[in-house]
PDB file of C-alpha atoms in Angstrom:
ATOM      1  CA  MET A   1     -20.117 -25.404 -13.493  1.00  0.00           C
ATOM      2  CA  GLY A   2     -20.484 -23.420 -10.627  1.00  0.00           C
ATOM      3  CA  LYS A   3     -20.286 -20.021 -10.089  1.00  0.00           C
ATOM      4  CA  LEU A   4     -17.282 -18.581  -8.129  1.00  0.00           C
ATOM      5  CA  SER A   5     -17.956 -17.554  -4.679  1.00  0.00           C
ATOM      6  CA  SER A   6     -16.073 -14.626  -3.225  1.00  0.00           C
ATOM      7  CA  ARG A   7     -15.344 -17.066  -0.183  1.00  0.00           C
ATOM      8  CA  ASN A   8     -13.660 -19.312  -2.743  1.00  0.00           C
ATOM      9  CA  ILE A   9     -11.714 -16.987  -4.080  1.00  0.00           C
ATOM     10  CA  GLY A  10     -10.292 -15.454  -0.669  1.00  0.00           C
ATOM     11  CA  ARG A  11      -9.520 -19.326   0.444  1.00  0.00           C
ATOM     12  CA  GLY A  12      -7.453 -19.560  -2.708  1.00  0.00           C
ATOM     13  CA  ILE A  13      -5.902 -16.637  -2.137  1.00  0.00           C
ATOM     14  CA  VAL A  14      -4.896 -17.205   1.696  1.00  0.00           C
ATOM     15  CA  ALA A  15      -4.074 -20.600   0.478  1.00  0.00           C
ATOM     16  CA  GLY A  16      -1.121 -19.327  -2.127  1.00  0.00           C
ATOM     17  CA  PHE A  17      -0.050 -17.074   0.114  1.00  0.00           C
ATOM     18  CA  LEU A  18       0.583 -19.628   3.091  1.00  0.00           C
ATOM     19  CA  LEU A  19       1.818 -21.775   0.235  1.00  0.00           C
ATOM     20  CA  PHE A  20       4.669 -19.498  -0.382  1.00  0.00           C
ATOM     21  CA  LEU A  21       5.175 -18.283   3.429  1.00  0.00           C
ATOM     22  CA  MET A  22       5.909 -21.973   4.214  1.00  0.00           C
ATOM     23  CA  LEU A  23       7.934 -22.449   0.520  1.00  0.00           C
ATOM     24  CA  GLY A  24      10.244 -19.438   2.074  1.00  0.00           C
ATOM     25  CA  ALA A  25      10.596 -20.791   5.623  1.00  0.00           C
ATOM     26  CA  TYR A  26      11.925 -24.322   4.090  1.00  0.00           C
ATOM     27  CA  GLY A  27      14.243 -22.418   1.882  1.00  0.00           C
ATOM     28  CA  ALA A  28      15.510 -20.267   4.484  1.00  0.00           C
ATOM     29  CA  ALA A  29      15.906 -22.986   7.307  1.00  0.00           C
ATOM     30  CA  ILE A  30      17.908 -24.810   4.800  1.00  0.00           C
ATOM     31  CA  THR A  31      20.086 -21.768   4.203  1.00  0.00           C
ATOM     32  CA  LEU A  32      20.705 -21.028   7.690  1.00  0.00           C
ATOM     33  CA  HIS A  33      21.127 -24.837   8.306  1.00  0.00           C
ATOM     34  CA  SER A  34      24.402 -24.763   5.650  1.00  0.00           C
ATOM     35  CA  ARG A  35      26.213 -22.315   8.200  1.00  0.00           C
ATOM     36  CA  THR A  36      24.989 -23.695  11.342  1.00  0.00           C
ATOM     37  CA  LEU A  37      27.222 -26.776  13.340  1.00  0.00           C
ATOM     38  CA  ILE A  38      24.279 -28.908  14.583  1.00  0.00           C
ATOM     39  CA  SER A  39      22.943 -32.277  12.852  1.00  0.00           C
ATOM     40  CA  TRP A  40      19.962 -31.445  10.731  1.00  0.00           C
ATOM     41  CA  TRP A  41      17.546 -33.618  12.437  1.00  0.00           C
ATOM     42  CA  ILE A  42      17.600 -32.056  16.076  1.00  0.00           C
ATOM     43  CA  PRO A  43      16.136 -28.063  14.954  1.00  0.00           C
ATOM     44  CA  LEU A  44      13.892 -30.679  12.824  1.00  0.00           C
ATOM     45  CA  LEU A  45      12.677 -32.648  15.535  1.00  0.00           C
ATOM     46  CA  ILE A  46      12.234 -29.383  18.164  1.00  0.00           C
ATOM     47  CA  ALA A  47      10.454 -27.888  15.613  1.00  0.00           C
ATOM     48  CA  PHE A  48       7.883 -30.832  14.534  1.00  0.00           C
ATOM     49  CA  CYS A  49       7.518 -31.134  18.507  1.00  0.00           C
ATOM     50  CA  LEU A  50       6.272 -27.763  18.581  1.00  0.00           C
ATOM     51  CA  ALA A  51       4.011 -28.092  15.574  1.00  0.00           C
ATOM     52  CA  ALA A  52       2.388 -31.265  16.817  1.00  0.00           C
ATOM     53  CA  LEU A  53       1.717 -29.788  19.917  1.00  0.00           C
ATOM     54  CA  THR A  54       0.626 -26.718  18.188  1.00  0.00           C
ATOM     55  CA  GLY A  55      -1.792 -28.202  16.221  1.00  0.00           C
ATOM     56  CA  ILE A  56      -3.537 -30.040  18.608  1.00  0.00           C
ATOM     57  CA  VAL A  57      -5.375 -26.499  19.626  1.00  0.00           C
ATOM     58  CA  MET A  58      -5.027 -24.871  16.410  1.00  0.00           C
ATOM     59  CA  TRP A  59      -6.082 -27.636  14.242  1.00  0.00           C
ATOM     60  CA  LYS A  60      -9.630 -25.711  14.085  1.00  0.00           C
ATOM     61  CA  SER A  61      -7.875 -22.611  12.672  1.00  0.00           C
ATOM     62  CA  TRP A  62      -7.807 -24.572   9.395  1.00  0.00           C
ATOM     63  CA  ARG A  63     -11.241 -25.818   8.416  1.00  0.00           C
ATOM     64  CA  TRP A  64     -12.204 -22.734   6.863  1.00  0.00           C
ATOM     65  CA  LEU A  65      -9.296 -23.096   4.301  1.00  0.00           C
ATOM     66  CA  THR A  66      -9.041 -26.198   3.907  1.00  0.00           C
ATOM     67  CA  ASP A  67     -13.177 -26.595   4.099  1.00  0.00           C
ATOM     68  CA  SER A  68     -13.169 -29.734   5.691  1.00  0.00           C
ATOM     69  CA  GLY A  69     -14.175 -30.928   9.220  1.00  0.00           C
ATOM     70  CA  SER A  70     -11.618 -33.371   9.491  1.00  0.00           C
ATOM     71  CA  CYS A  71      -9.654 -33.321  12.303  1.00  0.00           C
ATOM     72  CA  ILE A  72      -6.958 -35.390  10.716  1.00  0.00           C
ATOM     73  CA  LEU A  73      -6.733 -33.112   7.433  1.00  0.00           C
ATOM     74  CA  ASN A  74      -6.384 -29.968   9.363  1.00  0.00           C
ATOM     75  CA  TYR A  75      -4.250 -31.573  11.644  1.00  0.00           C
ATOM     76  CA  ILE A  76      -1.620 -32.216   9.038  1.00  0.00           C
ATOM     77  CA  CYS A  77      -1.661 -29.077   7.348  1.00  0.00           C
ATOM     78  CA  HIS A  78      -1.081 -27.201  10.468  1.00  0.00           C
ATOM     79  CA  VAL A  79       1.796 -29.556  11.423  1.00  0.00           C
ATOM     80  CA  VAL A  80       3.256 -29.121   8.016  1.00  0.00           C
ATOM     81  CA  PHE A  81       2.678 -25.194   7.258  1.00  0.00           C
ATOM     82  CA  SER A  82       4.029 -24.152  11.436  1.00  0.00           C
ATOM     83  CA  CYS A  83       7.218 -26.976  10.930  1.00  0.00           C
ATOM     84  CA  GLY A  84       8.960 -24.726   8.447  1.00  0.00           C
ATOM     85  CA  ILE A  85       7.872 -21.284  10.669  1.00  0.00           C
ATOM     86  CA  PHE A  86       9.531 -23.218  13.713  1.00  0.00           C
ATOM     87  CA  LEU A  87      12.038 -24.524  11.952  1.00  0.00           C
ATOM     88  CA  THR A  88      13.103 -20.921  10.722  1.00  0.00           C
ATOM     89  CA  ALA A  89      12.675 -19.241  14.112  1.00  0.00           C
ATOM     90  CA  ILE A  90      15.136 -22.094  15.686  1.00  0.00           C
ATOM     91  CA  TYR A  91      17.695 -20.959  12.903  1.00  0.00           C
ATOM     92  CA  GLY A  92      17.424 -17.805  12.450  1.00  0.00           C
ATOM     93  CA  LEU A  93      16.740 -16.305  16.354  1.00  0.00           C
ATOM     94  CA  ASN A  94      20.178 -18.957  16.861  1.00  0.00           C
ATOM     95  CA  PHE A  95      21.949 -16.997  13.799  1.00  0.00           C
ATOM     96  CA  CYS A  96      20.940 -13.624  14.082  1.00  0.00           C
ATOM     97  CA  PHE A  97      21.082 -13.055  18.208  1.00  0.00           C
ATOM     98  CA  SER A  98      24.898 -15.009  18.409  1.00  0.00           C
ATOM     99  CA  HIS A  99      27.104 -13.696  20.803  1.00  0.00           C
ATOM    100  CA  GLU A 100      30.101 -11.384  19.676  1.00  0.00           C
ATOM    101  CA  ASP A 101      31.869 -11.903  22.345  1.00  0.00           C
ATOM    102  CA  THR A 102      31.999 -15.826  22.095  1.00  0.00           C
ATOM    103  CA  ALA A 103      33.399 -15.078  18.773  1.00  0.00           C
ATOM    104  CA  LYS A 104      36.938 -17.065  17.899  1.00  0.00           C
ATOM    105  CA  THR A 105      38.764 -17.880  14.920  1.00  0.00           C
ATOM    106  CA  GLN A 106      39.304 -22.132  14.350  1.00  0.00           C
ATOM    107  CA  GLN A 107      41.260 -23.326  11.821  1.00  0.00           C
ATOM    108  CA  VAL A 108      39.167 -25.695  10.064  1.00  0.00           C
ATOM    109  CA  THR A 109      40.875 -28.636   7.308  1.00  0.00           C
ATOM    110  CA  VAL A 110      39.691 -29.396   4.320  1.00  0.00           C
ATOM    111  CA  GLU A 111      38.302 -33.195   4.226  1.00  0.00           C
ATOM    112  CA  ARG A 112      36.984 -33.504   0.970  1.00  0.00           C
ATOM    113  CA  LYS A 113      36.250 -31.156  -1.835  1.00  0.00           C
ATOM    114  CA  TYR A 114      33.471 -31.875  -4.468  1.00  0.00           C
ATOM    115  CA  THR A 115      31.031 -30.830  -6.821  1.00  0.00           C
ATOM    116  CA  LYS A 116      27.560 -31.354  -7.586  1.00  0.00           C
ATOM    117  CA  THR A 117      26.250 -30.885 -11.175  1.00  0.00           C
ATOM    118  CA  ARG A 118      22.659 -29.268 -11.350  1.00  0.00           C
ATOM    119  CA  HIS A 119      20.755 -27.818 -14.199  1.00  0.00           C
ATOM    120  CA  HIS A 120      18.999 -24.654 -15.481  1.00  0.00           C
ATOM    121  CA  GLN A 121      15.620 -24.884 -16.069  1.00  0.00           C
ATOM    122  CA  LYS A 122      14.687 -24.307 -20.276  1.00  0.00           C
ATOM    123  CA  ARG A 123      11.500 -23.178 -20.990  1.00  0.00           C
ATOM    124  CA  VAL A 124      10.278 -24.991 -24.154  1.00  0.00           C
ATOM    125  CA  SER A 125       6.766 -23.173 -24.362  1.00  0.00           C
ATOM    126  CA  ARG A 126       3.982 -21.735 -22.154  1.00  0.00           C
ATOM    127  CA  ARG A 127       3.416 -24.577 -19.749  1.00  0.00           C
ATOM    128  CA  VAL A 128       6.646 -26.886 -20.785  1.00  0.00           C
ATOM    129  CA  TYR A 129      10.137 -26.440 -18.848  1.00  0.00           C
ATOM    130  CA  THR A 130      12.349 -29.024 -19.359  1.00  0.00           C
ATOM    131  CA  GLN A 131      16.172 -29.452 -17.949  1.00  0.00           C
ATOM    132  CA  GLY A 132      18.430 -26.773 -19.622  1.00  0.00           C
ATOM    133  CA  ALA A 133      22.334 -26.771 -19.686  1.00  0.00           C
ATOM    134  CA  PRO A 134      24.182 -28.200 -16.762  1.00  0.00           C
ATOM    135  CA  TYR A 135      26.212 -26.159 -14.011  1.00  0.00           C
ATOM    136  CA  TYR A 136      28.553 -27.278 -11.153  1.00  0.00           C
ATOM    137  CA  VAL A 137      27.906 -26.463  -7.468  1.00  0.00           C
ATOM    138  CA  TYR A 138      31.133 -26.807  -5.280  1.00  0.00           C
ATOM    139  CA  TYR A 139      31.354 -27.759  -1.208  1.00  0.00           C
ATOM    140  CA  PHE A 140      33.859 -28.580   0.922  1.00  0.00           C
ATOM    141  CA  ARG A 141      33.962 -31.181   3.677  1.00  0.00           C
ATOM    142  CA  LEU A 142      35.484 -29.134   6.859  1.00  0.00           C
ATOM    143  CA  ARG A 143      36.702 -31.107   9.955  1.00  0.00           C
ATOM    144  CA  PHE A 144      36.514 -28.592  12.752  1.00  0.00           C
ATOM    145  CA  GLU A 145      38.540 -28.872  16.007  1.00  0.00           C
ATOM    146  CA  ASP A 146      36.220 -30.367  17.848  1.00  0.00           C
ATOM    147  CA  GLY A 147      35.759 -33.256  15.408  1.00  0.00           C
ATOM    148  CA  THR A 148      32.836 -31.989  13.639  1.00  0.00           C
ATOM    149  CA  GLU A 149      32.222 -31.991   9.863  1.00  0.00           C
ATOM    150  CA  LYS A 150      30.407 -29.606   8.192  1.00  0.00           C
ATOM    151  CA  ASP A 151      30.097 -29.591   3.677  1.00  0.00           C
ATOM    152  CA  ILE A 152      29.811 -25.969   3.389  1.00  0.00           C
ATOM    153  CA  ASN A 153      28.823 -24.349  -0.168  1.00  0.00           C
ATOM    154  CA  VAL A 154      32.100 -22.345  -1.475  1.00  0.00           C
ATOM    155  CA  GLN A 155      32.704 -20.375  -4.629  1.00  0.00           C
ATOM    156  CA  ARG A 156      34.193 -21.421  -7.507  1.00  0.00           C
ATOM    157  CA  GLU A 157      37.412 -19.716  -7.068  1.00  0.00           C
ATOM    158  CA  ARG A 158      37.559 -20.531  -3.200  1.00  0.00           C
ATOM    159  CA  TYR A 159      37.348 -24.043  -4.153  1.00  0.00           C
ATOM    160  CA  ASN A 160      39.826 -23.728  -7.105  1.00  0.00           C
ATOM    161  CA  ARG A 161      42.940 -21.990  -5.202  1.00  0.00           C
ATOM    162  CA  THR A 162      42.022 -24.704  -1.944  1.00  0.00           C
ATOM    163  CA  ARG A 163      43.824 -27.673  -2.053  1.00  0.00           C
ATOM    164  CA  TYR A 164      42.770 -31.150  -0.357  1.00  0.00           C
ATOM    165  CA  GLY A 165      44.188 -31.281   3.439  1.00  0.00           C
ATOM    166  CA  SER A 166      44.883 -27.667   3.293  1.00  0.00           C
ATOM    167  CA  THR A 167      43.540 -25.445   6.772  1.00  0.00           C
ATOM    168  CA  ILE A 168      41.237 -22.657   6.237  1.00  0.00           C
ATOM    169  CA  THR A 169      40.461 -20.069   9.045  1.00  0.00           C
ATOM    170  CA  LEU A 170      37.066 -19.480  10.081  1.00  0.00           C
ATOM    171  CA  SER A 171      35.587 -17.498  12.641  1.00  0.00           C
ATOM    172  CA  THR A 172      32.355 -18.925  14.761  1.00  0.00           C
ATOM    173  CA  GLN A 173      29.812 -17.488  17.145  1.00  0.00           C
ATOM    174  CA  THR A 174      27.853 -19.199  19.812  1.00  0.00           C
ATOM    175  CA  GLY A 175      24.177 -18.160  18.906  1.00  0.00           C
ATOM    176  CA  LEU A 176      21.478 -17.596  20.963  1.00  0.00           C
ATOM    177  CA  PHE A 177      20.403 -21.163  21.960  1.00  0.00           C
ATOM    178  CA  GLY A 178      24.325 -22.390  22.084  1.00  0.00           C
ATOM    179  CA  VAL A 179      24.781 -23.619  19.034  1.00  0.00           C
ATOM    180  CA  PRO A 180      27.879 -22.321  16.808  1.00  0.00           C
ATOM    181  CA  VAL A 181      27.427 -20.554  13.343  1.00  0.00           C
ATOM    182  CA  ILE A 182      29.805 -19.436  10.878  1.00  0.00           C
ATOM    183  CA  LYS A 183      29.529 -15.879  11.185  1.00  0.00           C
ATOM    184  CA  PRO A 184      30.182 -13.552   9.064  1.00  0.00           C
ATOM    185  CA  TYR A 185      27.897 -15.476   7.067  1.00  0.00           C
ATOM    186  CA  ASN A 186      30.110 -14.572   4.049  1.00  0.00           C
ATOM    187  CA  SER A 187      33.310 -15.752   5.933  1.00  0.00           C
ATOM    188  CA  ILE A 188      34.304 -19.046   3.423  1.00  0.00           C
TER     189      ILE A 188
END
């Protein structure tokens, strides 16, 4: 069994940090997408193109981390990582720098109410987890005045007191990139 070098330990720490950062970026992008009125594939395509273009130059910086001279492996690592960062930047900048002077109130129609069953994770032993107790997540499919439809996660209380076909008042603003966002974030 070989000795662990300080280089391998450092590489492991950096890899763990970058993995944590990447998962956080994708999670933030998913969360911000739920309040942005755009098809999911448009920002993803833009982020992917930016990641692919920057990968042409930046793949070399991944050689230290992967310990490989393979252009393809390092390029893929860069694209997967930076696509999440670009995606979060697109959604985040659009949401955070929305124009308050474009705020408008819209009457949206509840087209559909539905629930999804999720399960808690239950720890069985030190390294073993299993499916735990079920819980429900509540959703509305909303139709906006321009015909756009959006599925939005809502609290159970809101779900129970709103009927199918009823109208809800939502406040929207135009984001930095011209894409409408539901703001304030907790308005539904």
